[in-house]
Coordinates of C-alpha atoms in Angstrom, one line a residue:
X59 CA 38.0 2.1 6.4
X60 CA 34.7 2.7 5.5
X61 CA 32.8 0.4 4.5
X62 CA 30.6 1.3 1.1
X63 CA 27.3 -0.2 0.1
X64 CA 25.7 -0.3 -2.7
X65 CA 21.5 0.4 -2.9
X66 CA 19.4 -0.6 -6.0
X67 CA 16.0 0.5 -5.5
X68 CA 12.9 3.1 -6.5
X69 CA 13.1 6.7 -5.0
X70 CA 11.3 7.4 -2.0
X71 CA 10.0 11.3 -2.9
X72 CA 8.7 11.8 0.5
X73 CA 12.5 10.1 1.6
X74 CA 10.6 7.7 4.2
X75 CA 11.1 4.6 2.1
X76 CA 13.8 3.5 -1.1
X77 CA 17.0 5.3 -2.0
X78 CA 16.0 7.0 0.5
X79 CA 15.8 5.7 3.2
X80 CA 18.5 3.4 2.0
X81 CA 20.9 6.4 2.2
X82 CA 19.9 7.9 5.6
X83 CA 20.1 4.4 7.4
X84 CA 23.6 3.3 5.4
X85 CA 24.9 7.3 7.4
X86 CA 23.3 6.0 10.3
X87 CA 24.9 2.7 10.4
X88 CA 28.4 4.1 9.6
X89 CA 29.0 3.1 6.3
X90 CA 29.2 4.9 2.2
X91 CA 25.7 5.2 0.8
X92 CA 25.9 4.8 -3.0
X93 CA 22.0 4.5 -5.2
X94 CA 21.2 3.0 -7.9
X95 CA 17.8 3.9 -9.2
X96 CA 15.0 0.8 -10.8
X97 CA 12.3 3.2 -10.9
X98 CA 10.7 6.9 -10.0
X99 CA 7.6 6.9 -8.2
X100 CA 4.8 9.4 -7.1
X101 CA 4.5 9.0 -3.4
X102 CA 3.2 9.8 0.1
X103 CA 2.6 9.1 3.6
X104 CA -0.8 8.0 2.7
X105 CA 0.3 5.5 -1.1
X106 CA 1.3 5.8 -4.0
X107 CA 0.2 7.1 -7.2
X108 CA 2.2 6.9 -10.5
X109 CA 5.3 4.9 -10.5
X110 CA 7.5 5.7 -14.3
X111 CA 10.3 2.5 -14.6
X112 CA 14.0 3.6 -15.6
X113 CA 14.9 1.8 -18.6
X114 CA 16.0 -1.9 -18.0
X115 CA 19.8 -0.5 -19.7
X116 CA 20.1 2.1 -17.6
X117 CA 19.4 0.4 -14.3
X118 CA 22.4 -1.7 -15.5
X119 CA 24.5 1.1 -16.8
X120 CA 24.9 2.9 -13.5
X121 CA 25.7 -0.6 -11.3
X122 CA 28.7 -1.2 -14.0
X123 CA 29.8 3.0 -13.4
X124 CA 29.8 1.9 -9.3
X125 CA 31.1 -1.6 -10.3
X126 CA 33.9 0.5 -12.9
X127 CA 34.7 2.8 -10.1
X128 CA 34.1 2.2 -6.7
X129 CA 35.4 -0.6 -3.5
X130 CA 31.7 -2.5 -2.8
X131 CA 31.1 -4.3 0.3
X132 CA 28.2 -5.2 0.0
X133 CA 24.7 -5.0 -1.6
X134 CA 21.0 -4.4 -0.7
X135 CA 18.8 -4.6 -3.5
X136 CA 15.4 -3.2 -2.9
X137 CA 12.0 -2.3 -5.5
X138 CA 13.6 -3.6 -9.2
X139 CA 9.2 -3.0 -9.9
X140 CA 9.7 -5.3 -13.9
X141 CA 11.5 -8.5 -15.5
X142 CA 13.1 -6.2 -17.7
X143 CA 14.4 -4.9 -14.8
X144 CA 15.3 -7.8 -12.8
X145 CA 16.7 -9.5 -15.3
X146 CA 19.4 -6.5 -16.2
X147 CA 20.3 -6.8 -12.1
X148 CA 21.2 -9.7 -12.4
X149 CA 22.6 -9.9 -15.0
X150 CA 25.0 -6.8 -14.0
X151 CA 25.6 -7.9 -10.8
X152 CA 26.2 -11.7 -12.2
X153 CA 30.5 -10.8 -12.7
X154 CA 30.6 -10.2 -9.4
X155 CA 29.8 -12.6 -7.1
X156 CA 31.7 -13.1 -4.0
X157 CA 29.9 -9.8 -2.0
X158 CA 27.1 -10.2 0.3
X159 CA 24.3 -8.6 -1.3
X160 CA 20.7 -8.2 0.7
X161 CA 17.5 -8.9 -1.2
X162 CA 14.8 -7.8 0.2
X163 CA 11.9 -8.5 -2.5
X164 CA 9.8 -5.3 -2.0
X165 CA 6.5 -6.5 -3.8
X166 CA 3.5 -4.0 -1.8
X167 CA 3.6 -0.7 -1.0
X168 CA 2.4 0.2 3.2
X169 CA -1.1 1.5 1.6
X170 CA -1.2 -1.1 -0.8
X171 CA 0.0 -0.8 -4.1
X172 CA 1.8 -3.3 -6.2
X173 CA 5.3 -2.2 -6.7
X174 CA 6.0 -5.4 -8.4
X175 CA 5.2 -6.8 -12.1
X176 CA 3.5 -10.8 -11.5
X177 CA 5.7 -11.5 -14.3
X178 CA 9.0 -10.3 -12.2
X179 CA 8.6 -12.9 -9.4
X180 CA 9.4 -15.5 -12.2
X181 CA 12.6 -13.3 -12.5
X182 CA 13.4 -12.6 -8.7
X183 CA 13.0 -16.3 -7.9
X184 CA 15.0 -17.7 -10.5
X185 CA 17.8 -14.6 -11.2
X186 CA 17.9 -13.1 -8.2
X187 CA 17.4 -15.4 -5.2
X188 CA 20.9 -17.3 -6.2
X189 CA 22.8 -13.9 -5.7
X190 CA 22.2 -13.3 -2.4
X191 CA 23.5 -13.8 0.7
X192 CA 20.1 -13.0 2.7
X193 CA 16.6 -12.8 1.4
X194 CA 14.8 -10.7 3.6
X195 CA 10.9 -10.6 3.1
X196 CA 8.1 -9.9 5.1
X197 CA 4.9 -12.7 5.0
X198 CA 3.0 -11.9 1.9
X199 CA 6.0 -12.0 0.1
X200 CA 7.5 -14.6 1.6
X201 CA 3.9 -16.3 0.3
X202 CA 4.4 -14.8 -2.7
X203 CA 7.6 -16.1 -3.5
X204 CA 6.2 -20.1 -2.9
X205 CA 2.8 -19.3 -4.5
X206 CA 1.5 -20.3 -1.5
X207 CA -1.3 -18.8 2.1
X208 CA 0.2 -15.7 3.9
X209 CA 1.5 -17.9 7.3
X210 CA -0.4 -17.6 10.1
X211 CA 2.0 -18.9 12.9
X212 CA 5.7 -19.5 13.7
X213 CA 4.9 -22.9 12.9
X214 CA 4.3 -22.1 9.3
X215 CA 6.9 -18.9 8.9
X216 CA 9.3 -22.4 10.1
X217 CA 8.3 -24.3 6.9
X218 CA 8.6 -21.3 4.1
X219 CA 11.8 -19.7 5.4
X220 CA 13.2 -23.3 5.0
X221 CA 11.5 -24.1 1.8
X222 CA 12.7 -20.4 1.1
X223 CA 16.4 -20.7 1.6
X224 CA 16.2 -25.2 -0.9
X225 CA 15.7 -21.7 -4.2
X226 CA 19.1 -20.6 -3.9
X227 CA 20.2 -17.8 -1.0
X228 CA 22.0 -17.9 1.7
X229 CA 19.7 -17.7 4.2
X230 CA 16.4 -16.1 4.1
X231 CA 14.8 -13.7 7.6
X232 CA 11.4 -14.1 8.1
X233 CA 10.1 -11.3 8.9
X234 CA 7.1 -12.1 11.5
X235 CA 5.3 -8.2 11.9
X236 CA 2.3 -9.3 10.4
X237 CA 1.6 -11.9 12.7
X238 CA -1.5 -10.6 15.4
X239 CA -0.7 -10.5 18.6
X240 CA 2.2 -8.2 20.6
X241 CA 4.8 -9.6 19.0
X242 CA 7.1 -9.0 16.6
X243 CA 8.9 -12.0 15.8
X244 CA 11.8 -13.2 12.8
X245 CA 13.3 -16.8 12.2
X246 CA 16.5 -16.9 10.2
X247 CA 17.2 -20.4 8.2
X248 CA 20.6 -20.7 7.1
X249 CA 23.7 -21.9 7.6
X250 CA 23.4 -22.4 11.5
X251 CA 19.4 -24.2 11.2
X252 CA 17.0 -21.5 13.1
X253 CA 17.0 -19.4 15.3
X254 CA 14.8 -16.9 16.5
X255 CA 14.8 -13.1 16.5
X256 CA 12.8 -11.5 19.6
X257 CA 11.1 -8.6 19.4
X258 CA 7.9 -7.0 21.3
X259 CA 5.4 -5.3 19.2
X260 CA 5.9 -0.7 18.7
X261 CA 2.0 0.2 19.4
X262 CA 2.6 3.3 16.1
X263 CA 0.7 4.2 12.6
X264 CA 4.6 5.4 11.5
X265 CA 5.7 2.6 9.2
X266 CA 6.5 3.9 6.3
X267 CA 9.7 1.9 5.0
X268 CA 10.7 -0.9 7.8
X269 CA 11.3 -3.0 5.2
X270 CA 13.8 -1.1 3.0
X271 CA 15.4 0.1 7.0
X272 CA 16.2 -2.7 8.6
X273 CA 17.3 -4.5 5.1
X274 CA 20.1 -1.5 4.0
X275 CA 20.6 -2.2 8.4
X276 CA 21.8 -5.9 7.9
X277 CA 23.5 -4.7 4.4
X278 CA 25.8 -2.4 6.4
X279 CA 26.3 -4.1 9.5
X280 CA 27.0 -8.0 6.9
X281 CA 29.7 -4.4 4.2
X282 CA 31.4 -3.9 8.4
X283 CA 32.1 -7.9 8.6
X284 CA 29.3 -8.9 11.0
X285 CA 27.7 -12.5 11.0
X286 CA 24.4 -12.8 9.8
X287 CA 23.0 -13.6 13.6
X288 CA 24.5 -10.5 15.1
X289 CA 23.7 -8.2 11.4
X290 CA 20.8 -9.4 12.5
X291 CA 20.5 -8.6 15.6
X292 CA 21.9 -5.4 15.4
X293 CA 19.7 -4.3 12.7
X294 CA 16.4 -6.0 14.4
X295 CA 17.7 -3.1 17.5
X296 CA 18.9 -0.4 15.5
X297 CA 15.0 0.0 13.8
X298 CA 13.4 -1.0 17.1
X299 CA 14.6 2.1 18.2
X300 CA 13.7 4.0 14.4
X301 CA 10.1 3.2 15.4
X302 CA 9.9 3.8 18.6
X303 CA 12.0 7.3 18.3
X304 CA 9.5 7.7 15.1
X305 CA 7.1 10.0 17.3
X306 CA 9.9 12.4 17.2
X307 CA 9.1 13.3 13.3
X308 CA 6.4 14.6 12.2
X309 CA 5.8 14.1 8.5
X310 CA 2.7 13.4 6.8
X311 CA -0.7 12.2 7.6
X312 CA -0.9 8.6 6.9
X313 CA 1.6 5.7 8.2
X314 CA 4.8 8.3 8.0
X315 CA 8.6 7.6 8.3
X316 CA 10.9 6.2 11.1
X317 CA 13.7 8.0 12.6
X318 CA 16.4 6.7 10.6
X319 CA 18.9 8.8 12.8
X320 CA 17.5 8.2 16.6
X321 CA 20.5 7.3 18.1
X322 CA 22.6 10.3 16.6
X323 CA 19.7 14.0 16.9
X324 CA 18.8 14.6 19.9
X325 CA 14.8 13.7 20.9
X326 CA 12.5 16.1 21.7
X327 CA 11.6 16.7 25.2
X328 CA 8.6 13.6 26.8
X329 CA 9.4 10.9 23.6
X330 CA 11.7 7.9 23.5
X331 CA 15.1 8.5 22.5

């Protein structure tokens, strides 16, 4: 059976992040993707120049329309933009407890633009974290959720992952891509304790949408029945391949997108497969 996965997130017209990245990832990972838009953005590989939030009730209407007709096997939540939308998403999902939810707390774009209003952090923490099967913050996002300094080493990462897990999600995956050094470790805090996932850093500037892509891959694997540790290992391996193959694309002059279909499209000669 092909699994159905719903993304609740914002739009990136350049195609590298947001709903566009989510749908590409769902397809690449073999699940049927659906999307409820929370915001339109004007952005490209160089940055975000505008955000137009969708009215909260219409966000809820989109989610309700899906659940009224389609079996949903997992949900991925990305950009929610503001507190009112966060409340609407929480209210719309509350009747559907038991469906796995991967929550990627999108707060800051790759170019530095704020994608989450300050007053929404409290609502996200109070309403959405307890609904989440897996929370996937990067280091700055984890720090913002805890109102703490950004972790600078593995010890701080582990401590913050455990602190976030106490706020309601079943498990927390803190991504270590912002750490200094040649490695990019992630730490999973969940029912089995702390588990580290290691990876070498890929030397490229083309990392636009990596967080969206990882969280969507996680939702796809969980929808297919993978256990959390298995889902993280598979999704992280997929993302590493997508980043390594980013050079086969020629999109924009800033932080380019990853190659979501690196396992499906023939690689350009001389480029990674």
